[in-house]
PDB file of C-alpha atoms in Angstrom:
ATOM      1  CA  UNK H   1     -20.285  50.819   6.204  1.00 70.00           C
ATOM      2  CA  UNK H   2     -18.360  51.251   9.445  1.00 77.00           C
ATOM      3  CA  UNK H   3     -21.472  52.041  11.289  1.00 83.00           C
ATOM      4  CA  UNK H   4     -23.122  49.172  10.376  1.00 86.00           C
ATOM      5  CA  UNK H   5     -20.124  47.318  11.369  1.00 87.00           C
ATOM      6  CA  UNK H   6     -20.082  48.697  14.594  1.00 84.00           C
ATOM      7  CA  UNK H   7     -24.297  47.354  14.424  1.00 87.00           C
ATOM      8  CA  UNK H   8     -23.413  44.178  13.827  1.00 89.00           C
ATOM      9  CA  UNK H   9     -21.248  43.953  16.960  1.00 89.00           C
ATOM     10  CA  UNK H  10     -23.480  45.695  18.738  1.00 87.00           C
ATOM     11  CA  UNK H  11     -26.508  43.434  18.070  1.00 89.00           C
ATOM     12  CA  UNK H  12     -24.832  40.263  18.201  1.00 86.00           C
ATOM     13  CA  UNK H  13     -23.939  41.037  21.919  1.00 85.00           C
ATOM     14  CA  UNK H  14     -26.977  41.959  23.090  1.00 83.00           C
ATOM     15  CA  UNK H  15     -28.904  39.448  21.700  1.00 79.00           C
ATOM     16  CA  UNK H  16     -26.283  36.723  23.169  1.00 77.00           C
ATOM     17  CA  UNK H  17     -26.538  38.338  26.567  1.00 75.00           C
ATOM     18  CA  UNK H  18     -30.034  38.113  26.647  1.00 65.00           C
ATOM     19  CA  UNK H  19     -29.837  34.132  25.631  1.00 43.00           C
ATOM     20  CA  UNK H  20     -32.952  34.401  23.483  1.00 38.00           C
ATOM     21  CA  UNK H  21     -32.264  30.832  21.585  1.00 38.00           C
ATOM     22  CA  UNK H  22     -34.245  29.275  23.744  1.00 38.00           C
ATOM     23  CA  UNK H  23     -37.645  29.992  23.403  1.00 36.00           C
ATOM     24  CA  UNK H  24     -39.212  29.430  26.946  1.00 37.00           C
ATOM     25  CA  UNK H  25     -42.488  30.525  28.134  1.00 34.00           C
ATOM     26  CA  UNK H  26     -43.600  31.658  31.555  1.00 33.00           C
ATOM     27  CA  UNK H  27     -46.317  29.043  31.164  1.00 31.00           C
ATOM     28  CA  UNK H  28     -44.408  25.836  32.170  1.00 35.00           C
ATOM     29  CA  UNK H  29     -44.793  23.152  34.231  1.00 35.00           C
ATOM     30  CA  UNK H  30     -42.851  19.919  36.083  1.00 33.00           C
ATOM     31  CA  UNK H  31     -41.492  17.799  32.725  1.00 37.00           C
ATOM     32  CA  UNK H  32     -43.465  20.125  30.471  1.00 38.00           C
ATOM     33  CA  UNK H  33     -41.917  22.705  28.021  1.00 43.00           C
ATOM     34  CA  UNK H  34     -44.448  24.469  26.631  1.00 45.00           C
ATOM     35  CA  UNK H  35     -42.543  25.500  23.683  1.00 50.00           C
ATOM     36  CA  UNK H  36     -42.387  21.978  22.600  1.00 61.00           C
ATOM     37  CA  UNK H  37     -45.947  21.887  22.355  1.00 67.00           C
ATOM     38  CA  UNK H  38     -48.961  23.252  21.120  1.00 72.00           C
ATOM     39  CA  UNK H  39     -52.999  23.138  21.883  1.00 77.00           C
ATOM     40  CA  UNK H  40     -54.754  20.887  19.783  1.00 77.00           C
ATOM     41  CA  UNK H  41     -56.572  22.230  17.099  1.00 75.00           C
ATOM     42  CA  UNK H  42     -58.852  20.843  14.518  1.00 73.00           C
ATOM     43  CA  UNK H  43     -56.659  18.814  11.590  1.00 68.00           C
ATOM     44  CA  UNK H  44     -53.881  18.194  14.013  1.00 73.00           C
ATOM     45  CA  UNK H  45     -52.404  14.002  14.019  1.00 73.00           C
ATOM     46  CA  UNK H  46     -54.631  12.963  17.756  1.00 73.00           C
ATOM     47  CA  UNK H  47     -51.828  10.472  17.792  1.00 75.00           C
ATOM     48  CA  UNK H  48     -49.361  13.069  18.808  1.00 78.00           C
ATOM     49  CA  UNK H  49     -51.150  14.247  21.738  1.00 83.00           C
ATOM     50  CA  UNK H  50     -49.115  14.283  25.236  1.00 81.00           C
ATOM     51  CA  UNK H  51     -51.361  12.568  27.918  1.00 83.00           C
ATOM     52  CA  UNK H  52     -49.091  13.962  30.652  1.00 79.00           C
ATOM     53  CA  UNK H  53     -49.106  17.453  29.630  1.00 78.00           C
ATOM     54  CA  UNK H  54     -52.613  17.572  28.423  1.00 79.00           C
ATOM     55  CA  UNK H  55     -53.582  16.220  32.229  1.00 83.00           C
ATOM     56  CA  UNK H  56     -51.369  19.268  33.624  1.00 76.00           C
ATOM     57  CA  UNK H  57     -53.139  22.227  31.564  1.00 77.00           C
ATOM     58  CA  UNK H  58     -56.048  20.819  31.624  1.00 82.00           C
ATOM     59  CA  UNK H  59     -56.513  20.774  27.508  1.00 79.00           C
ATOM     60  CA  UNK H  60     -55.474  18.598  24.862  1.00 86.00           C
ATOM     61  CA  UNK H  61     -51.681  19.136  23.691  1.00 78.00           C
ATOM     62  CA  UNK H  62     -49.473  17.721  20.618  1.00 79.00           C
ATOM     63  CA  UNK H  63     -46.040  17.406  20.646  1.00 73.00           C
ATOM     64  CA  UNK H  64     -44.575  20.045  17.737  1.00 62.00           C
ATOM     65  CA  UNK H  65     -42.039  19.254  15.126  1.00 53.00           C
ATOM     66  CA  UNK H  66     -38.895  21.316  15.309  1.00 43.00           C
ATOM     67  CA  UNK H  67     -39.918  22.742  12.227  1.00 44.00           C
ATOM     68  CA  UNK H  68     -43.047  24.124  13.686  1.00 45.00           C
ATOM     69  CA  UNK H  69     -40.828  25.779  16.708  1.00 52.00           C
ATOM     70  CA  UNK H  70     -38.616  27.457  14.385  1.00 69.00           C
ATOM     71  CA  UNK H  71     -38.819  30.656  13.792  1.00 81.00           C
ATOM     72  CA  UNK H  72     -38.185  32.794  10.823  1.00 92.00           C
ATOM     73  CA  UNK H  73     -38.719  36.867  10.293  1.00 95.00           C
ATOM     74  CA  UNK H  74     -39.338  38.735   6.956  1.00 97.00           C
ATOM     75  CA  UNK H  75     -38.418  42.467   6.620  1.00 98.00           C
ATOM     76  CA  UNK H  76     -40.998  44.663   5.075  1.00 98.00           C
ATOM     77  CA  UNK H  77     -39.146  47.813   3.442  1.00 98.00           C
ATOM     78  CA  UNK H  78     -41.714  50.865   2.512  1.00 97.00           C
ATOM     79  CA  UNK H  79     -39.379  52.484  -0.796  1.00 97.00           C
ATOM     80  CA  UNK H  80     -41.519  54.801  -1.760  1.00 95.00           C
ATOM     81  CA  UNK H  81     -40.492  58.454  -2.364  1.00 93.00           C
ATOM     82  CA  UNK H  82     -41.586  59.750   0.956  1.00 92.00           C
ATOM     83  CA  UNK H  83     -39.056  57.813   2.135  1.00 94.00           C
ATOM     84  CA  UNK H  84     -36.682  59.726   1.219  1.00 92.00           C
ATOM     85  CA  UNK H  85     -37.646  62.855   3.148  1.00 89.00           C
ATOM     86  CA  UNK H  86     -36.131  64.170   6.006  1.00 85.00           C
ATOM     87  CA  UNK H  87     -35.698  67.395   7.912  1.00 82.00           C
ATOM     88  CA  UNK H  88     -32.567  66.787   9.610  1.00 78.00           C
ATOM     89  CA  UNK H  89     -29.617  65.821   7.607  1.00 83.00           C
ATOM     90  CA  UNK H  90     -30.302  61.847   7.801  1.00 89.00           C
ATOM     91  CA  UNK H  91     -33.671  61.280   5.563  1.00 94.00           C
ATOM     92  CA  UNK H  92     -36.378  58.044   6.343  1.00 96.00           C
ATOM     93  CA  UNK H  93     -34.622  55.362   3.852  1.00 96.00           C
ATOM     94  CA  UNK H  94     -31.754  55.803   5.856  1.00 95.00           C
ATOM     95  CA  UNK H  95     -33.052  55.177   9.210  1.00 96.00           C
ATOM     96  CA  UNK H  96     -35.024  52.503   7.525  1.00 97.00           C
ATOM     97  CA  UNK H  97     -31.826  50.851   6.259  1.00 96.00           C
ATOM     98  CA  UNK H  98     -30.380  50.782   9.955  1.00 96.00           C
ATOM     99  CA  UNK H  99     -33.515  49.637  11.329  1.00 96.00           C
ATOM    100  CA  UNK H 100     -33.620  46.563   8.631  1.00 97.00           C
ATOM    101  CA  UNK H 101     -29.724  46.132   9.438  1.00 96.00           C
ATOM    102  CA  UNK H 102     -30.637  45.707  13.199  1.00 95.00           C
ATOM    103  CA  UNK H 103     -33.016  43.332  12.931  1.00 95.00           C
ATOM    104  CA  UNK H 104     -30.841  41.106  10.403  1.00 96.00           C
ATOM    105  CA  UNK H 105     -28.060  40.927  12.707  1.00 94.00           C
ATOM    106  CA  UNK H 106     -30.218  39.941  15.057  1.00 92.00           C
ATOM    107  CA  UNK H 107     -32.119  36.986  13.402  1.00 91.00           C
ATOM    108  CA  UNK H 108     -28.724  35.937  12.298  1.00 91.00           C
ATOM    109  CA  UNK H 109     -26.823  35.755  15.660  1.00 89.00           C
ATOM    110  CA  UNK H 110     -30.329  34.072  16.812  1.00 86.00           C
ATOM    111  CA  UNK H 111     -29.650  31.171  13.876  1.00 88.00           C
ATOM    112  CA  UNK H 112     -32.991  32.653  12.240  1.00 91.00           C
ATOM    113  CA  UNK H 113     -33.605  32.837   8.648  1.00 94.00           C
ATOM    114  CA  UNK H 114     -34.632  35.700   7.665  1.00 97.00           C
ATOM    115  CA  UNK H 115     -36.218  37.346   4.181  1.00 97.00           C
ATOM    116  CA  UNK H 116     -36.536  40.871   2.856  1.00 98.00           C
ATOM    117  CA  UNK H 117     -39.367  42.175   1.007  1.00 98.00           C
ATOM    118  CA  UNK H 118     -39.257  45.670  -0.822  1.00 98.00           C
ATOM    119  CA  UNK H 119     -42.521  47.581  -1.905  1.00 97.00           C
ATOM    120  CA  UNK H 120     -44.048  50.657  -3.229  1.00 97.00           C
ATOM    121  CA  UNK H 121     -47.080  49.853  -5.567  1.00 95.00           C
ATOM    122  CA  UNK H 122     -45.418  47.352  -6.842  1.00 97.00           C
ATOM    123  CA  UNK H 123     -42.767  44.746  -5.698  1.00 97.00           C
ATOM    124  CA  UNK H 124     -39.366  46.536  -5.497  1.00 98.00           C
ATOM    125  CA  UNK H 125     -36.903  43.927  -4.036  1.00 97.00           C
ATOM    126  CA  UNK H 126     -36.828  40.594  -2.686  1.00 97.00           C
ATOM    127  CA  UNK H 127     -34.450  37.762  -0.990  1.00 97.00           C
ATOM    128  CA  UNK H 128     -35.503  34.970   0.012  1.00 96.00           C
ATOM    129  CA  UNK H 129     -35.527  33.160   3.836  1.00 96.00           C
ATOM    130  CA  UNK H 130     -31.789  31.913   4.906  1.00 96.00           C
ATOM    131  CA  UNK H 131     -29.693  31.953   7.545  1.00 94.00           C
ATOM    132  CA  UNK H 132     -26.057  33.384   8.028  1.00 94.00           C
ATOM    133  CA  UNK H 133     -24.287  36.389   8.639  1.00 93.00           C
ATOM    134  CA  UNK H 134     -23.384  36.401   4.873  1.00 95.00           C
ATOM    135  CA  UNK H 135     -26.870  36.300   4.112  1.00 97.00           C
ATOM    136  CA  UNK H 136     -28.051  39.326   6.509  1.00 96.00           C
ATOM    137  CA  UNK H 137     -24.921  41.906   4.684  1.00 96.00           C
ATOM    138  CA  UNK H 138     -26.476  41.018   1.199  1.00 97.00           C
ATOM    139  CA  UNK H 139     -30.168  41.985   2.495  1.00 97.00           C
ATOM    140  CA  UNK H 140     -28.543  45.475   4.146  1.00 96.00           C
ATOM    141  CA  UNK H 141     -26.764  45.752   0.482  1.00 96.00           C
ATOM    142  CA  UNK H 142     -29.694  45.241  -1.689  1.00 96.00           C
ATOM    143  CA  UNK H 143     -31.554  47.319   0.467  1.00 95.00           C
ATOM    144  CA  UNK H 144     -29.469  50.466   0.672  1.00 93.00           C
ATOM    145  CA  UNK H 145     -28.424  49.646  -3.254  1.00 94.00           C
ATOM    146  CA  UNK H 146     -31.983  49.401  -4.829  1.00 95.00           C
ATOM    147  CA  UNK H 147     -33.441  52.075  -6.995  1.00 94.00           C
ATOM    148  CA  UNK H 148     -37.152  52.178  -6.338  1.00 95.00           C
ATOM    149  CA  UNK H 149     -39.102  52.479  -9.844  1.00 93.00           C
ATOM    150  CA  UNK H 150     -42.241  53.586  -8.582  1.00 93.00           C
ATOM    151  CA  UNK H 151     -42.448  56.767  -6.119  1.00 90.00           C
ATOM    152  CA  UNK H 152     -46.128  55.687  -5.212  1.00 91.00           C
ATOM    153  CA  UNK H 153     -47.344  53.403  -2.245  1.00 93.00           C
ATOM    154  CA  UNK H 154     -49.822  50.353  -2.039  1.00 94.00           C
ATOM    155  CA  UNK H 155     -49.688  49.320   1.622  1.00 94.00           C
ATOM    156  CA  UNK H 156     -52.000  46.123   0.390  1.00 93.00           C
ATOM    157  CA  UNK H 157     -49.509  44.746  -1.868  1.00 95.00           C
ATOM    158  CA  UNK H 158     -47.234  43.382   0.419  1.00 96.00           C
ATOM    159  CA  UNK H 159     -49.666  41.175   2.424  1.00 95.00           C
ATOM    160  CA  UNK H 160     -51.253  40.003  -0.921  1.00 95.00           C
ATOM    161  CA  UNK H 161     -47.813  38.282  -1.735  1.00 96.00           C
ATOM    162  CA  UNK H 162     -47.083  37.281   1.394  1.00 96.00           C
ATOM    163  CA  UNK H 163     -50.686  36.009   1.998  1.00 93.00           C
ATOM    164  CA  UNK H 164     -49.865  32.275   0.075  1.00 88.00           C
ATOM    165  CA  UNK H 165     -46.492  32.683   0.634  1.00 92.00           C
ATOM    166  CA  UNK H 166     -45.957  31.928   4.079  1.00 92.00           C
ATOM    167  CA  UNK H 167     -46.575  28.658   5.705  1.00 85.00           C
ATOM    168  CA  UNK H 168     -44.710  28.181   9.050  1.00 86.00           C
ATOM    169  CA  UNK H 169     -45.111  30.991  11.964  1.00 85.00           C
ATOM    170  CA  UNK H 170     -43.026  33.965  11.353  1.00 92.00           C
ATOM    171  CA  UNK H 171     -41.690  37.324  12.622  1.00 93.00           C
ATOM    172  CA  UNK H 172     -42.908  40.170  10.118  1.00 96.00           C
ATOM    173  CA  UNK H 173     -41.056  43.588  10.966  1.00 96.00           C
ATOM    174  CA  UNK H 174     -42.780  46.041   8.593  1.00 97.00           C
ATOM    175  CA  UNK H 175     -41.018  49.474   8.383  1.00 98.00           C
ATOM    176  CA  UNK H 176     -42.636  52.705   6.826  1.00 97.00           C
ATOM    177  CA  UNK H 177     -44.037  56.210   7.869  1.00 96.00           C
ATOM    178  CA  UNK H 178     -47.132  54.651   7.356  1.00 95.00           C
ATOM    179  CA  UNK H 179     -48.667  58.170   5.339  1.00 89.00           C
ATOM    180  CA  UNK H 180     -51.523  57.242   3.830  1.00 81.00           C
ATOM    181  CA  UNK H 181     -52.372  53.891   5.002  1.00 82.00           C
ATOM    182  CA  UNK H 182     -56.328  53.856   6.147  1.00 75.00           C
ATOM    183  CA  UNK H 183     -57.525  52.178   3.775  1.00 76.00           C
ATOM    184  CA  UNK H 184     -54.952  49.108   3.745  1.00 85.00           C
ATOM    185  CA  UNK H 185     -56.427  48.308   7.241  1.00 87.00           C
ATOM    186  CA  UNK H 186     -59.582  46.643   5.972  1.00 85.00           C
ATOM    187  CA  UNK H 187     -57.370  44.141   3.826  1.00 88.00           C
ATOM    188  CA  UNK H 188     -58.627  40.994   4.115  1.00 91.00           C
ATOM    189  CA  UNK H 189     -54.415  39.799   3.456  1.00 93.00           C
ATOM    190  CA  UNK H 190     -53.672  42.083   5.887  1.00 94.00           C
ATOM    191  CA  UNK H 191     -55.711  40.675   8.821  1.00 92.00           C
ATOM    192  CA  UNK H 192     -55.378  37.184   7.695  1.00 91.00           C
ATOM    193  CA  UNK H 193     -51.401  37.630   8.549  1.00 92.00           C
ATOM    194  CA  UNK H 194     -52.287  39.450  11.985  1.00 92.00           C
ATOM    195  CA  UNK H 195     -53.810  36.123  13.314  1.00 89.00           C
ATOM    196  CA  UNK H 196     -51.292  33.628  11.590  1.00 89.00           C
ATOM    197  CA  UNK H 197     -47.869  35.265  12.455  1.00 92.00           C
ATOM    198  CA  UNK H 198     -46.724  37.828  14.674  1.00 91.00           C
ATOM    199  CA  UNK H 199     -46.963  41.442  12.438  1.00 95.00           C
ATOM    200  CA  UNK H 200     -44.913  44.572  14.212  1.00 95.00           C
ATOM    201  CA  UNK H 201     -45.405  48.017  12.292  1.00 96.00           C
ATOM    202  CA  UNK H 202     -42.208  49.655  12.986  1.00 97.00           C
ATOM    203  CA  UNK H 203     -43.600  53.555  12.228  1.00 97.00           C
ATOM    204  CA  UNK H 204     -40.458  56.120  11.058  1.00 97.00           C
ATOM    205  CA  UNK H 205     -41.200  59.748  12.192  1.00 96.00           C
ATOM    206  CA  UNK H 206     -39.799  63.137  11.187  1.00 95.00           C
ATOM    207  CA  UNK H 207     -40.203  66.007  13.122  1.00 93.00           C
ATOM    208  CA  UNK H 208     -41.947  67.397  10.290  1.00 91.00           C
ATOM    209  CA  UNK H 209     -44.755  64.244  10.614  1.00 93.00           C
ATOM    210  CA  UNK H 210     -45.981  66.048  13.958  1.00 93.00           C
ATOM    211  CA  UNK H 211     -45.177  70.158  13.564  1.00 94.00           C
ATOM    212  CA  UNK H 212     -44.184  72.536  11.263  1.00 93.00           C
ATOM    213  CA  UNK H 213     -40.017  74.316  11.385  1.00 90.00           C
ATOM    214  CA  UNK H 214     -40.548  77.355  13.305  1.00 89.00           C
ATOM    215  CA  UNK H 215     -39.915  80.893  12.125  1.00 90.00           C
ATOM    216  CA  UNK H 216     -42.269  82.637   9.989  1.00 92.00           C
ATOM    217  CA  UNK H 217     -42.488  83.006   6.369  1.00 94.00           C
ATOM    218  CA  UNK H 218     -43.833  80.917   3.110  1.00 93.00           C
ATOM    219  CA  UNK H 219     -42.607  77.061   3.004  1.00 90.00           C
ATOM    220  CA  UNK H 220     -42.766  75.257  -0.508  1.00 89.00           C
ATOM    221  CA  UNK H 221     -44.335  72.134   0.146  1.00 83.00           C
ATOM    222  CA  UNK H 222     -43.273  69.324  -2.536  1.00 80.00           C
ATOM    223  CA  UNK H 223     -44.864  65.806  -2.201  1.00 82.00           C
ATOM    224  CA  UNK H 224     -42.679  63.305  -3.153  1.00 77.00           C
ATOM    225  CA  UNK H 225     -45.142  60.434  -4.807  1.00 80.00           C
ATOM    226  CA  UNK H 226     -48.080  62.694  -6.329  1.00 77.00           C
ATOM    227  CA  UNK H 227     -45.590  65.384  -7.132  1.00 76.00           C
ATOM    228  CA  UNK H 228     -47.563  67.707  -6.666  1.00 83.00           C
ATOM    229  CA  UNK H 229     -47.427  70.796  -4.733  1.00 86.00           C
ATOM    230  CA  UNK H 230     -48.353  73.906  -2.208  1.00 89.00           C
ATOM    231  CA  UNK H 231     -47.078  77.267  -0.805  1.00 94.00           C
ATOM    232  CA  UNK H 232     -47.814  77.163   2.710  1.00 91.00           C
ATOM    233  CA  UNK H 233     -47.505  79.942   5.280  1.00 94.00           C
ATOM    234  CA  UNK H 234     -45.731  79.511   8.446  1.00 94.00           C
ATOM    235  CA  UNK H 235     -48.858  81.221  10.211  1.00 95.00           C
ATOM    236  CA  UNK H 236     -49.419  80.686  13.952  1.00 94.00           C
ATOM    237  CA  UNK H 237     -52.992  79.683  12.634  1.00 96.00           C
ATOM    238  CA  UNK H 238     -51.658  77.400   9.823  1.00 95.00           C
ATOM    239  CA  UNK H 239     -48.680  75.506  12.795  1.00 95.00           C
ATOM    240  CA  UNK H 240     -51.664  75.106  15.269  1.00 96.00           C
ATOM    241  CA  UNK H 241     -54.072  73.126  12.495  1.00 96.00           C
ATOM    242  CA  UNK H 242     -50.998  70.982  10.990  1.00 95.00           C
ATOM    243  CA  UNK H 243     -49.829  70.240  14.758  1.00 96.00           C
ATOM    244  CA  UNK H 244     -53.221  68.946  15.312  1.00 97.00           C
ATOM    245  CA  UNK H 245     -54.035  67.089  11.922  1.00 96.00           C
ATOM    246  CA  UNK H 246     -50.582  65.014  12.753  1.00 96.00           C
ATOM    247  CA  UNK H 247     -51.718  64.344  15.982  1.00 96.00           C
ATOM    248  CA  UNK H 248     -55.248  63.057  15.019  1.00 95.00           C
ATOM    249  CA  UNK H 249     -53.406  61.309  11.978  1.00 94.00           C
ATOM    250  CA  UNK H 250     -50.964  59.299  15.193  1.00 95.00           C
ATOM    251  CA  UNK H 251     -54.004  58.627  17.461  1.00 95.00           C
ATOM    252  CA  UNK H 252     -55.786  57.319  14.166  1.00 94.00           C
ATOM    253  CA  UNK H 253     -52.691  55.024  13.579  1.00 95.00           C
ATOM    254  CA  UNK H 254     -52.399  53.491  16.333  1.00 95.00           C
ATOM    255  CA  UNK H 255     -56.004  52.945  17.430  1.00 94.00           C
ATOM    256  CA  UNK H 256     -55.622  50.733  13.737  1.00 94.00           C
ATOM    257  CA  UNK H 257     -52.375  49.258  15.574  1.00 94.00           C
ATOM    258  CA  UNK H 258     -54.794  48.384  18.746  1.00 93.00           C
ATOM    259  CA  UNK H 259     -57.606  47.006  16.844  1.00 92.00           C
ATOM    260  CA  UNK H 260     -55.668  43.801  15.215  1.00 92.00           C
ATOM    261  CA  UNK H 261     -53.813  43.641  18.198  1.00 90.00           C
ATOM    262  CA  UNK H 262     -50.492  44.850  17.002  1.00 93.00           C
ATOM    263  CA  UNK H 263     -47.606  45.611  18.935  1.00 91.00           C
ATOM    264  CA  UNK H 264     -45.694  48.634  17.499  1.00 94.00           C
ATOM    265  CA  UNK H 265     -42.515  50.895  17.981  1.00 95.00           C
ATOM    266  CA  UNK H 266     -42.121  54.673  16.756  1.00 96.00           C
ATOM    267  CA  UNK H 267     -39.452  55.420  15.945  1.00 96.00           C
ATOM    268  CA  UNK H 268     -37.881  58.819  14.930  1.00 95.00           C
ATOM    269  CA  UNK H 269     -35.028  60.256  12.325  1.00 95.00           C
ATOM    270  CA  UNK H 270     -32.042  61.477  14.233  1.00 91.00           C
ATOM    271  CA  UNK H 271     -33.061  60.118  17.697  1.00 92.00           C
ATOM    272  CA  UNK H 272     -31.740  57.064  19.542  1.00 92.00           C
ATOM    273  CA  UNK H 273     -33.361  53.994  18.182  1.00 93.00           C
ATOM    274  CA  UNK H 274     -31.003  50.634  18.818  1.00 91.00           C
ATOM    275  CA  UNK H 275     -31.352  49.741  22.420  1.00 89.00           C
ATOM    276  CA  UNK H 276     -35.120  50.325  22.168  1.00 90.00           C
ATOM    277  CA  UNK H 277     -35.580  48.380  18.646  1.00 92.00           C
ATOM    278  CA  UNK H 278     -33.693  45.470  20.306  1.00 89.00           C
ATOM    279  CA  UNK H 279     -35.406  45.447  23.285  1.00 86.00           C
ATOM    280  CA  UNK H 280     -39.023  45.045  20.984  1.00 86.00           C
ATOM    281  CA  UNK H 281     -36.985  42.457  18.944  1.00 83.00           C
ATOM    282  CA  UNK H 282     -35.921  40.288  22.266  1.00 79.00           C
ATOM    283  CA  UNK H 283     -39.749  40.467  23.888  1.00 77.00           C
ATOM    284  CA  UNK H 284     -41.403  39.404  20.782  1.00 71.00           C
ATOM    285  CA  UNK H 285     -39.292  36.542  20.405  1.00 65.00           C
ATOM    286  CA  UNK H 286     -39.460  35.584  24.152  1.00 60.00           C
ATOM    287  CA  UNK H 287     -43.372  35.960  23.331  1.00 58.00           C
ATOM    288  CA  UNK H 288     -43.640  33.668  20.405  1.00 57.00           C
TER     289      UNK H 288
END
């Protein structure tokens, strides 16, 4: 509790320093705010278009409503059982938990709303969008409080209830250790959300997602949601093929990440992770 405490502070500073309330693009001209407008698109009223700033760029804008500027982000929490691995003495959930914490604080210094959703293969936990610092504590409390009921994973599900659920541009942080998740990539949800918000796979590592603990010997391996289970040995052979399946298995990951056009962060158990989780928080907003 203290440490997230001490978050809170933390993140509320920075993200004051950097004054990201105002969202301001690079792309601005003389009497034009671009973040008060939008290109016009099929559908949109042609009685809100802005003469003057459609003559600047050159391309027909509206005017936005301040409900179309503001912003909202949802939390995506992976709580399935390999989760709750870890080779140092902090495990995945809890990183996870600091992670979600972060980006709360964040959205609430920022006057976002901001929404958690829970998953393994089914829906675990969720709270709906609001603003408030009273409202981030109770998403860091349900979070670190929930008992999953499922130790499986269905990397679809999420997007499939977010898919009719969402109707105003929003910030989707989705944390996991993404094992597993190949198939999820041709979900038609999944890519539907890439183009109509602004989705940022946030990717937990262990050490023990790229090599294997040195020494030599037999290691009991024990996964968490088939349950099922192998006696591995610590062979030079046996470190060499693992070393190079989790490589391949990163390189596959983020050529996915690449191919909807997703910016991403890694980030690892028992490593430094807050000034470079804020720093991908602050540029995406300053993007949108």
């Amino acid at each position: 509790m203290e440490e997230l405490r001490y978050l809170e502070i933390y993140t509320r500073k920075a993200v004051r320093d950097h004054h990201v309330g105002d969202y301001r693009s690079p792309l601005r001209g003389r009497g034009f705010e671009f973040d008060q407008h939008k290109r016009y698109q099929h559908g949109d009223d042609y009685r809100q278009i802005d003469w003057n700033a459609t003559a600047r760029m050159g391309f027909p804008y509206v005017k936005k409503d301040f409900e179309e500027k503001e912003l909202s982000a949802v939390i995506i929490a992976d709580l399935s059982r390999s989760m709750d691995c870890g080779s140092l003495d902090a495990t995945k959930r809890e990183l996870l938990v600091r992670i979600a914490a972060t980006l709360a604080f964040s959205a609430a210094t920022d006057n976002m709303k901001v929404g958690l959703l829970g998953f393994t293969d089914r829906i675990e936990l969720e709270l709906p969008l609001k603003k408030g610092a009273a409202h981030s504590w109770r998403l860091v409390e349900a979070l670190w409080e929930t008992k999953p009921g499922s130790p499986r994973t269905n990397f679809a599900l999420p997007f499939e209830h977010l898919l009719t659920r969402l109707t105003t541009s929003t910030l989707l942080f989705f944390i996991s250790d993404f094992i597993q998740v190949e198939n999820s990539f041709h979900s038609h949800a999944l890519r539907h959300l890439a183009r109509k918000h602004d989705l940022m796979p946030l990717v937990i590592e262990d050490r023990w997602d790229q090599a294997l603990p040195g020494g030599s010997g037999f290691l009991r391996w024990h996964d968490a949601e088939s349950e099922g289970g192998m006696v591995l040995n610590l062979s030079r052979h046996n470190k060499s093929v693992y070393r190079t399946l989790m490589r391949e298995r990163k390189v596959s990951l983020q050529r996915s990440f690449y191919n909807l056009n997703l910016d991403h962060l890694f980030l690892h158990v028992g490593a430094p992770y807050l000034d470079a989780l804020l720093g991908f928080f602050l540029a995406r907003k300053r993007h949108k």
